[in-house]
XYZ file of C-alpha atoms in Angstrom:
601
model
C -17.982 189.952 49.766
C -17.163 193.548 50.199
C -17.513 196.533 47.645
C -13.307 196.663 48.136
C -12.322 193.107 47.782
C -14.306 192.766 44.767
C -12.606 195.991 43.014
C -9.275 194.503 44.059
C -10.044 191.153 42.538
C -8.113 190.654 39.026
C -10.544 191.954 36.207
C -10.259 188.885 34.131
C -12.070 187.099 37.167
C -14.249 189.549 37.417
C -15.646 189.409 34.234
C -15.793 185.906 34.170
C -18.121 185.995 37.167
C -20.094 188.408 35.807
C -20.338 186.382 32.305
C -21.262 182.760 34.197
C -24.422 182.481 32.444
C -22.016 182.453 28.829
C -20.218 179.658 30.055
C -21.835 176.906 27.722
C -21.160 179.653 24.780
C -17.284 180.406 25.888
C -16.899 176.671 26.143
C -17.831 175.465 22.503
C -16.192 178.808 21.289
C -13.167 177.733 22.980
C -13.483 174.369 21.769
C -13.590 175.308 18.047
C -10.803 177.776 18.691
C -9.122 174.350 19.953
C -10.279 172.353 16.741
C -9.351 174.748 14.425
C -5.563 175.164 15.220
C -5.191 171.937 15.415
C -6.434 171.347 12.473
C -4.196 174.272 10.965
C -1.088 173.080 12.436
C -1.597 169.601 10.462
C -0.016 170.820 6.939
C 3.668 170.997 7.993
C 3.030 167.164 8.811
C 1.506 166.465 5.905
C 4.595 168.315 4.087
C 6.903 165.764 6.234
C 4.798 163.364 5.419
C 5.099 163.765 1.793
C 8.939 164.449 1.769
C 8.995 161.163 3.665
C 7.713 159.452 0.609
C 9.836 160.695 -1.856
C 12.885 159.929 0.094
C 11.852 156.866 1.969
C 9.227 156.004 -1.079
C 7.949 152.012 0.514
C 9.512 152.807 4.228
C 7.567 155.997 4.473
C 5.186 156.129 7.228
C 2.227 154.921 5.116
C 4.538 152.321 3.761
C 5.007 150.835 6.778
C 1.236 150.911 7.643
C 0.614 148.206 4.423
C 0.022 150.734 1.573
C 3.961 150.027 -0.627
C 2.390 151.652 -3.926
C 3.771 155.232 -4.307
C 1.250 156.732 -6.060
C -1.677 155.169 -3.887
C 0.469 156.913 -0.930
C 0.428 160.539 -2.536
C -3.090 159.788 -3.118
C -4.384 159.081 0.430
C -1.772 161.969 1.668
C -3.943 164.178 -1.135
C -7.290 163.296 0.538
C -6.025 163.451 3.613
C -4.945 167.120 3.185
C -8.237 168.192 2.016
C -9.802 166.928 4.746
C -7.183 168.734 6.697
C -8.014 171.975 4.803
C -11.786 171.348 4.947
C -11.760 171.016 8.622
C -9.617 174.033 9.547
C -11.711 175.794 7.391
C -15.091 174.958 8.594
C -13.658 175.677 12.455
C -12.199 178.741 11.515
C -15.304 179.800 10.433
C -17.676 178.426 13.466
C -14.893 179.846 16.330
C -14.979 183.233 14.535
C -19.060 183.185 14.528
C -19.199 181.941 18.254
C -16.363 184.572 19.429
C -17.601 187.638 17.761
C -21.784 186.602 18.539
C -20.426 186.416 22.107
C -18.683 189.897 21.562
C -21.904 191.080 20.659
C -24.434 189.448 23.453
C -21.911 190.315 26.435
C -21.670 193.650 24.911
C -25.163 194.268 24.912
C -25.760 192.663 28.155
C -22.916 195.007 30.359
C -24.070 198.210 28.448
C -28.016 197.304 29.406
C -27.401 196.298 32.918
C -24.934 199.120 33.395
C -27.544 202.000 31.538
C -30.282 199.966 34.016
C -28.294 200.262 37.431
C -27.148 204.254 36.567
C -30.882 204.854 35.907
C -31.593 203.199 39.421
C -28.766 205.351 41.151
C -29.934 208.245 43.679
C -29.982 211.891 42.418
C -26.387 212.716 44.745
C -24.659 210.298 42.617
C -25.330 212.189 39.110
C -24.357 215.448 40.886
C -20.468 214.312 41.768
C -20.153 212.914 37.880
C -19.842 214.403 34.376
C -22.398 213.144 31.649
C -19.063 212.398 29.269
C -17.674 209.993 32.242
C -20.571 207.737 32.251
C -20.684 208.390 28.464
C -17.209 207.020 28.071
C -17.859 203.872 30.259
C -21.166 203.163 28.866
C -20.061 203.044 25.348
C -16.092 203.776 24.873
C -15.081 201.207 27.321
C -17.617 198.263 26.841
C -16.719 198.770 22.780
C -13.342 198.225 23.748
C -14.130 195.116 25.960
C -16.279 193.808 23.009
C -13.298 194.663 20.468
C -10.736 192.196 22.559
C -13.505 189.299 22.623
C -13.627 189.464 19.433
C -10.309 188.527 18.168
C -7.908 188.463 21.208
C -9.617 185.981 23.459
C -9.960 183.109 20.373
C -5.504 183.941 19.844
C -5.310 183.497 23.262
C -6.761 179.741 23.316
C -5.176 179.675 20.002
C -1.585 180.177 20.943
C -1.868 178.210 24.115
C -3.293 175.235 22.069
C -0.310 175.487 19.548
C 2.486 175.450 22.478
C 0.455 172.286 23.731
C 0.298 170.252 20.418
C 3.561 171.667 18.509
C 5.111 170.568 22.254
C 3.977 166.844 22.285
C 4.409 166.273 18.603
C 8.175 167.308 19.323
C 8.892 165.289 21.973
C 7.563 162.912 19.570
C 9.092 163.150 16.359
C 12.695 164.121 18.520
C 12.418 164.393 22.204
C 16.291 164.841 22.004
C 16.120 168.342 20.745
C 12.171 169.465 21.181
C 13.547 170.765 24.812
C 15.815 173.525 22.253
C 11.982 174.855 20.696
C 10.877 175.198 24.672
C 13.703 177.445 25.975
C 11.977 180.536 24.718
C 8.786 179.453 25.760
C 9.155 180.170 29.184
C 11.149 183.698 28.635
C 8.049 184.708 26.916
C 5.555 183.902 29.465
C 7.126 185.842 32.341
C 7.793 188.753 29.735
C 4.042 188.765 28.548
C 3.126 188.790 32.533
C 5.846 191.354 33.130
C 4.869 193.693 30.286
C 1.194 193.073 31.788
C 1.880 194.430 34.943
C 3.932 197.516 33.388
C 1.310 198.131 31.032
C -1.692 198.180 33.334
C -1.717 201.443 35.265
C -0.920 202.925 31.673
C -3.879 201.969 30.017
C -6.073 202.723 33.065
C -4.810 206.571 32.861
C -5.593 206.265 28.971
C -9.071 205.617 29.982
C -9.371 208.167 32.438
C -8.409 210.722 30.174
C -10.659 209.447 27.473
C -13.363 209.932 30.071
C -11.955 213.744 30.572
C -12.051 214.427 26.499
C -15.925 212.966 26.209
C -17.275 215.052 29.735
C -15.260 218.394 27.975
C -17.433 217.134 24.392
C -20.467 216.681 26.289
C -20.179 219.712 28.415
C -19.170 222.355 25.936
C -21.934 220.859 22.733
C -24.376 221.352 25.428
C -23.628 224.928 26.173
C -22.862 225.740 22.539
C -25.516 228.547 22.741
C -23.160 230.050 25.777
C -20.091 229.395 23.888
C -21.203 231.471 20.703
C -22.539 234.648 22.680
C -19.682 234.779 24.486
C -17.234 233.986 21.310
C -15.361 230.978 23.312
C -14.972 229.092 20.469
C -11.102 229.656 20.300
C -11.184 229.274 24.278
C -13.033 225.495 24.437
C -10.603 224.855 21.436
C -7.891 225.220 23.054
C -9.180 223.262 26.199
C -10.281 220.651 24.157
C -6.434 220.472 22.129
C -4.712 220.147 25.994
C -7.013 217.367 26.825
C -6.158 215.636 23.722
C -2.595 216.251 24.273
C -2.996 214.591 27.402
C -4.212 211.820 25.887
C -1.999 211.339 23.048
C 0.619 212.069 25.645
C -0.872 208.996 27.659
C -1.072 206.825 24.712
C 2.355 207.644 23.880
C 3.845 206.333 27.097
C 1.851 202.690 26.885
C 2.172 202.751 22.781
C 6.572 202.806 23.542
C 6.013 200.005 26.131
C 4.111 198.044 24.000
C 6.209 198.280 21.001
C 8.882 196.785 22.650
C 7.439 193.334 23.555
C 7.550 192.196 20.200
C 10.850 192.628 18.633
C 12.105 191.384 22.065
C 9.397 188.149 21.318
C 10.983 188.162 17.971
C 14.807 187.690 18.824
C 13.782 184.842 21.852
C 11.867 182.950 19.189
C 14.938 183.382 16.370
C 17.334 181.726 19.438
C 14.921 179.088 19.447
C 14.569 178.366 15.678
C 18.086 178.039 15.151
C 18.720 176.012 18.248
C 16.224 173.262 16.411
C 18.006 174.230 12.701
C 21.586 173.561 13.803
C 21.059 170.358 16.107
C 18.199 168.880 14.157
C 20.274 169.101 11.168
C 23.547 166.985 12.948
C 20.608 164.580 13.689
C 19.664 164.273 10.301
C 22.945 164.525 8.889
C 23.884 161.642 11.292
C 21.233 159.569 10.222
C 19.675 159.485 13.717
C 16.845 161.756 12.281
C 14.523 160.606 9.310
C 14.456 163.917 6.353
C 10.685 163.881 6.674
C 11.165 164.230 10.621
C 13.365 166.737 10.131
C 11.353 168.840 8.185
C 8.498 168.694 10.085
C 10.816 170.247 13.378
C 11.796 173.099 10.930
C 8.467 173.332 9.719
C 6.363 173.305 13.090
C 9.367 175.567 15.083
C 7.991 178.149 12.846
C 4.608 177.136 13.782
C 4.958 176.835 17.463
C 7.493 179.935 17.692
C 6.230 182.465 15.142
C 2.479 182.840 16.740
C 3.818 184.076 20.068
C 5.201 187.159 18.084
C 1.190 187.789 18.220
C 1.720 187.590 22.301
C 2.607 191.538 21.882
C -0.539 192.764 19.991
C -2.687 190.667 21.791
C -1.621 191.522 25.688
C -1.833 195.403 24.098
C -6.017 194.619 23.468
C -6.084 192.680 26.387
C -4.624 195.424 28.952
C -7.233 197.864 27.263
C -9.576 195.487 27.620
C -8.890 194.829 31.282
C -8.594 198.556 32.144
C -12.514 198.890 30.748
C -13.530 196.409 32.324
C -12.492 197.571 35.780
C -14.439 200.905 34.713
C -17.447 198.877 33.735
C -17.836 196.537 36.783
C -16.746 199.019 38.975
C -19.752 201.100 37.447
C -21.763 198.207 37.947
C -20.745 198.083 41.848
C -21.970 201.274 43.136
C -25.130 200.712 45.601
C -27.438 203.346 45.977
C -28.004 204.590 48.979
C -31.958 205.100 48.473
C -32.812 201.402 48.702
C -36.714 200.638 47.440
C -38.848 199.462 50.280
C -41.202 196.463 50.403
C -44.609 197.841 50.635
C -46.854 198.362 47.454
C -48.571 201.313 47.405
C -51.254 201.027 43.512
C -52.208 204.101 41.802
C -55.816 203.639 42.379
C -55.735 203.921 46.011
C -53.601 206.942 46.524
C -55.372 209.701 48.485
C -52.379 212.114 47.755
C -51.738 213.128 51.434
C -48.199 213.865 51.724
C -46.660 215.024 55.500
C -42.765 215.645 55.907
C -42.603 215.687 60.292
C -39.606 217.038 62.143
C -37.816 216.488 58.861
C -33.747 217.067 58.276
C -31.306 217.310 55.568
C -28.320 217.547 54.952
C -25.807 216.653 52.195
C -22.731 214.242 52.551
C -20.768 217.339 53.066
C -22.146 218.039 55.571
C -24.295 221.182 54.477
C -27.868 221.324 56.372
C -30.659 222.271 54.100
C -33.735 221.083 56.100
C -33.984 221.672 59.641
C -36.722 220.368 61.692
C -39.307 220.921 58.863
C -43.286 219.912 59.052
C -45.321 220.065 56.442
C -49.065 218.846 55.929
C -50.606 218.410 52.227
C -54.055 217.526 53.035
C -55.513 214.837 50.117
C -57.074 217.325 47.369
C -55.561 220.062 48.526
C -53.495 223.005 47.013
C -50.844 223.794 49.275
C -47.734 226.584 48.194
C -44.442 226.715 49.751
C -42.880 230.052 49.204
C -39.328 231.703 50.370
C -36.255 233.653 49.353
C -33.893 231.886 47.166
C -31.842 229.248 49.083
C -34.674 228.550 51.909
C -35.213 224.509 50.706
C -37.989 224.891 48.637
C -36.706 222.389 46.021
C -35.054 220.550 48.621
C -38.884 219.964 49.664
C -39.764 218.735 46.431
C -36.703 216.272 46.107
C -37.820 215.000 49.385
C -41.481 214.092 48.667
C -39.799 212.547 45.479
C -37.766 210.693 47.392
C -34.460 211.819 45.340
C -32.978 212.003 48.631
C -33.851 210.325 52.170
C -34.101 212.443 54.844
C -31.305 212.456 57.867
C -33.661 213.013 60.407
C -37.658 212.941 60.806
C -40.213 211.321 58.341
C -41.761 211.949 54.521
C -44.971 210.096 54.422
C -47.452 209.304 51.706
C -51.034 208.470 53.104
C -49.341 207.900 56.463
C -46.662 205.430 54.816
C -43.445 206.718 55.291
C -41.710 206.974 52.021
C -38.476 204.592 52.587
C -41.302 201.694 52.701
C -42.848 202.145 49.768
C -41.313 200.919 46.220
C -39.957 204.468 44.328
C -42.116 203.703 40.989
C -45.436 203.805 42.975
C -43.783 206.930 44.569
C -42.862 208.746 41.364
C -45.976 206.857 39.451
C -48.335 209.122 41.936
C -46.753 212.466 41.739
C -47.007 214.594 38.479
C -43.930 217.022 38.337
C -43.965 219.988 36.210
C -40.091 221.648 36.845
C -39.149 225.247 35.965
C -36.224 223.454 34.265
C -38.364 221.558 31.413
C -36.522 218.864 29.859
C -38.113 217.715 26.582
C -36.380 214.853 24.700
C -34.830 214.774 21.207
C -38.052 213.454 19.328
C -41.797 214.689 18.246
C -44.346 216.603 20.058
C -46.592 213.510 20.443
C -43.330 211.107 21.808
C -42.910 214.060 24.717
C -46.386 214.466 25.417
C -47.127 210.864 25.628
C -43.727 209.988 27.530
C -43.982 208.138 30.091
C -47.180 206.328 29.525
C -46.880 202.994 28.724
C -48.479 201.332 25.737
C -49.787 203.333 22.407
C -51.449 206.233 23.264
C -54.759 207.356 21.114
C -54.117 210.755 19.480
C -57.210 211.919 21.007
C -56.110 211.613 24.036
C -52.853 213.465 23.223
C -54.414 216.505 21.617
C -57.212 216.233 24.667
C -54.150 216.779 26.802
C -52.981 219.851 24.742
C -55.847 221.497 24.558
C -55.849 221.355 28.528
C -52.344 222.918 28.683
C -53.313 225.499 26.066
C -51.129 223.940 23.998
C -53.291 223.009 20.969
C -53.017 225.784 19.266
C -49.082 226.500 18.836
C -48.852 223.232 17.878
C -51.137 223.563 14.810
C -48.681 226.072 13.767
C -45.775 223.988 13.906
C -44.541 222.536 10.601
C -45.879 219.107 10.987
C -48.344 219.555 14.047
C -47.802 217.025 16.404
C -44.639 215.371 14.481
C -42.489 218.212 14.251
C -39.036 217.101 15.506
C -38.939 219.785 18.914
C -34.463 218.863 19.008
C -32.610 218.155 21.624
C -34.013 219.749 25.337
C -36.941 221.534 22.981
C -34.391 223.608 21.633
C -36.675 224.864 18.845
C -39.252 225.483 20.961
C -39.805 228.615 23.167
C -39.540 228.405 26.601
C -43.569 229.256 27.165
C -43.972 226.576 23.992
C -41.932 223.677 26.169
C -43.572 224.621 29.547
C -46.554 223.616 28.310
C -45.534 220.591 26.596
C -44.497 219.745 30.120
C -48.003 220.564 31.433
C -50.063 218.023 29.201
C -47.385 215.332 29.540
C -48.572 216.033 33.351
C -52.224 216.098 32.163
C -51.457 212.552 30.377
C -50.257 211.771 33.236
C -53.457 212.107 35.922
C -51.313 211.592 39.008
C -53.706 211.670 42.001
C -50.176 214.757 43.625
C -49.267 217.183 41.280
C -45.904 219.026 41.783
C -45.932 222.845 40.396
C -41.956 223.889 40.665
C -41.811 227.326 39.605
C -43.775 226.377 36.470
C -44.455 230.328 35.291
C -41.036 231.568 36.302
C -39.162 232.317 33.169
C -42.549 232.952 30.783
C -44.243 236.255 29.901
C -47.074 237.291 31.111
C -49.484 236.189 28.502
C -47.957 233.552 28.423
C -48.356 232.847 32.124
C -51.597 233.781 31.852
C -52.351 231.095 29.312
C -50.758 228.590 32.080
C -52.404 229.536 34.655
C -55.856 229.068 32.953
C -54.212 225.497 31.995
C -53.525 224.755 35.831
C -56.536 226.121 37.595
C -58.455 223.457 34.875
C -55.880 220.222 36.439
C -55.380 220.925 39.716
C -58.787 219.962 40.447
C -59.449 217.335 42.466
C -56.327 216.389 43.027
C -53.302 217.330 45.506
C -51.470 219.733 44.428
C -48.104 221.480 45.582
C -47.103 224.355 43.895
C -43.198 226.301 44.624
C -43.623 229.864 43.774
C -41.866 232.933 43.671
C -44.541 235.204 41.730
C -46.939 234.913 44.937
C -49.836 236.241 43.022
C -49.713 232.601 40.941
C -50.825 230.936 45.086
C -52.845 233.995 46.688
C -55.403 231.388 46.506
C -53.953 228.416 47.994
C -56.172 226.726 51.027
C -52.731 226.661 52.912
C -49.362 228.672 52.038
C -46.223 227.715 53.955
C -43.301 230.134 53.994
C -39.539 228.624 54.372
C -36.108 230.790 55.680
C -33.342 228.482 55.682
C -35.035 225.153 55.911
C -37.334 226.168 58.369
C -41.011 226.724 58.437
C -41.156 230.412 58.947
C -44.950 231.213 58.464
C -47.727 229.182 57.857
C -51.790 230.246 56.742
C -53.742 231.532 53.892
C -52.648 234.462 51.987
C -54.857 237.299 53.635
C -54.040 235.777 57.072
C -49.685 236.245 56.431
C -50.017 239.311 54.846
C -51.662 240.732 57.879
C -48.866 238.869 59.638
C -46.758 241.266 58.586
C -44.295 239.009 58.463
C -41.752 237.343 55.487
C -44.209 236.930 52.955
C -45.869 240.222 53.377
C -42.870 241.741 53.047
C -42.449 239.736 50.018
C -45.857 240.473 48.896
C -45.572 244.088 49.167
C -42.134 243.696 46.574
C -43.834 241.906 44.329
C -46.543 244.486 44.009
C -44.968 247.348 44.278
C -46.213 248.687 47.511
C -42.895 249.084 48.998
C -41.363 250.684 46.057
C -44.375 253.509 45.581
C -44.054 253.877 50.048
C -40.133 254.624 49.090
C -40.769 256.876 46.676
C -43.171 258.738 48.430
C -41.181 259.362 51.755
């Protein structure tokens, strides 16, 4: 079935599909739901019931079952009701434990799948969203799903199983006037289903802007350092009042529409009740209706009409409901357009020889990026790409990780091109240490070791550190290897996380070993200290290293220079600058030959 007929399939079906292995668990929790309002409707009966025997006293019901003694009667009606009790009570109990323990396992199950299919989603898809809108699906909107399992799906069964039984016992008791306690009935279904309908599109823009609020939240805590040095805080303040306006604004509009189901509920259900009052009352006042009959009607008209007032509230959590579960499954729905391939490729028998040939890219905009590009990593080689800002280099580098496909031409991997091969044996045999570190909210040991599966010895971890010159700063920290480094390595320098990043690389051992601008933003002694670190783990192993400080790749056996996504240049160092070309041009900036030839003319 298609990506669009699903999404334009009701919700409610939707979920249930996705829920099919629950359906053993929905039907028992249904089935107490069942038990236990029928068991709770019982006491107006039993109130008939006893009115029947003090007015009838030996022509009561049980009187005419063989039991004439009045007090043996109030008896058995006494037992009887605290079996009545004991029952509704033990079902109440067991529906409420199966209802909200299915909350609970469906909840966990959508927000794990959902958090497992994002992870799985290529890198183009995180760059059209906001980190607040998957925030606000993956937790705002499946809490809201779980909140309406909880209590709203057991009134549902419960209200339709009291319009069932109240029905049959009064066409029972008096099917000359149980047809007066069904006249609202009707009215209120095709209002609940009308309100439904109204109410829908409401609470879908309620979401939305909830999903607005939480990517303003998520954007502006994570530039708070920005925010303060350019004293914003009034500014995102204000932002974050007219998105909240917006929202209250939305909630408003469904909270008026809402409001108004009930009261009109209310005055269906009071036609109803004194439809049964007035003409069960001529019936009993005619003698056509037994007292203890007649009570019951009065009694279970309130019964069967006063739940529906619930109809309101629960439609309100059911909409919500609905509307998050559109987000979720829609969520849920999204293919990725980097599919894995078939072929296995183990870590033990990578070479490391990575080739892009006659490669192109371009985005789903249509911008090109890559243009007829080949490369050649050799196995154990050092290769550098180098170029102006803008010329592909990371492009490159998303390529080899297979972020992206290519449009046009190949990225292979020991001669297997890369859409073959599964992405973890991919990503498992490349080592990627980014100019943009990214260290996790946790300890120095949890970052260094991430990734590797399994306890990791400590020696291993502080062999690591040592490699990446690392050691040493960490000593100093407050509690070594278990000081908390905060969210990104916030308390941590920028040479500090860099190489943090280097001996979770080192941990690592990946046969290919991605350098992306990894001494861009340090000082010199501090690049110093990483180059030491990388000439140490590059060897014997392939490495490809993005650079703009050339002097960090004067050494490279091959260095390939890019302009606009196209191979330029290609050679050793001594060989371009000869050349004359891009990079010796670049070279001679860098080193301040053309500024002192300037200066002199």
């Amino acid at each position: 079935m298609s990506t669009a007929k699903v999404k334009n399939r009701h919700p409610f079906i939707r979920l249930l599909n996705y829920a099919s292995v629950y359906k053993r668990r929905v039907a028992l929790a249904t089935l107490y739901s069942v038990l236990g309002k029928i068991f709770d409707i019982m006491p107006p009966v039993l109130i008939g019931m006893a009115v029947d025997i003090v007015v009838q006293r030996g022509d009561s019901l049980l009187g005419r079952l063989g039991i004439r003694d009045l007090s043996a009667q109030l008896i058995i009606l006494g037992l009887v009701t605290l079996i009545v009790w004991t029952l509704e009570s033990v079902f109440g109990y067991i529906q409420r434990i199966y209802w909200r323990n299915l909350a609970q396992s469906l909840q966990h199950d959508l927000r794990v799948d959902a958090y497992d299919h994002v992870q799985h989603l290529e890198m183009a898809y995180f760059e059209d969203q906001s980190t607040g809108g998957l925030m606000s699906v993956l937790n705002d909107d499946i809490n809201q799903l779980e909140r309406f399992l909880d209590i709203g799906a057991s009134d549902v069964v419960q209200i339709l199983t009291t319009v069932i039984v109240i029905g049959g016992i009064f066409f029972f008791v008096a099917p000359s006037v149980a047809w007066m306690a069904a006249v609202p009935i009707p009215l209120i279904i095709w209002g609940s289903f009308r309100f439904q309908e109204m109410l829908g599109p409401r609470y879908s823009a309620v979401r939305e802007q909830v999903s607005m609020i939480n990517h303003h939240l998520a954007n502006s805590l994570s530039g708070i350092a920005t925010i303060k040095s350019f004293t914003a805080e009034d500014y995102e303040a204000e932002r974050l009042r007219i998105e909240s306006d917006e929202y209250v604004e939305r909630n408003r509009r469904a909270i008026r529409l809402s409001s108004a189901f009930t009261p009109l509920i209310r005055m269906a259900i009071v036609c109803g009740f004194i439809a049964i009052t007035v003409a069960g009352g001529q019936l009993a006042l005619s003698g056509a209706l037994d007292i203890g009959a007649y009570s019951v009607l009065i009694f279970m008209t309130q019964r069967l009409l006063w739940p529906l007032t619930k109809l309101g509230e629960t439609f309100d959590q059911y909409q919500r409901a609905m509307a998050s579960t559109n987000r979720i499954l829609d969520l849920l729905g999204i293919k990725s357009n980097v599919i894995d391939g078939g072929k296995r490729l183990p870590l033990d028998q990578v070479r490391g020889h990575m080739r892009l040939d006659e490669a192109e890219f371009a985005y789903s905009d249509g911008r090109e990026i890559i243009r007829g590009l080949t490369l050649d990593v050799p196995a154990g080689d050092t290769v550098a790409i180098v170029g102006a800002t803008g010329a592909g280099k990371s492009t490159v580098i998303k390529l080899l990780l297979r972020y992206y496909d290519v449009t046009g031409g190949s990225v292979t991997l020991d001669g297997i091109e890369l859409r073959d091969l599964k992405q973890e044996d991919i990503r498992s045999a490349i080592g990627l240490v980014s100019q943009d570190v990214f260290l996790f909210h946790g300890t120095v040991r949890e970052n260094i070791a991430y990734g590797r599966n399994g306890d990791i010895p400590d020696e291993l971890i502080r062999e690591a550190a040592m490699i990446a010159e690392a050691h040493e700063f960490i000593a100093e920290l407050p509690q070594g290897y278990d000081t908390i480094v905060g969210e990104r390595g916030q308390k941590l320098s920028g040479g500090q996380r860099q190489r943090l990043s280097i001996a979770r690389a080192v941990l690592k051992d990946p046969p290919i070993l991605i350098l992306d601008e990894a001494t861009s933003s340090v000082d010199n002694e501090t690049e110093a200290a990483i180059q030491r670190s990388l000439e140490r783990i590059v060897v014997g192993r392939t490495t490809i290293v993005i650079a703009h400080r050339l002097s960090t790749v004067r050494n490279a056996d091959m260095i390939y220079v890019l302009a606009d996504g196209q191979l330029l240049e290609s050679g050793h160092h001594d060989d371009l600058v000869l050349l004359n070309g891009l990079y010796a041009s670049l070279w001679r900036v860098q080193t301040g030959e053309l500024v002192l030839a300037q200066a002199i003319h």
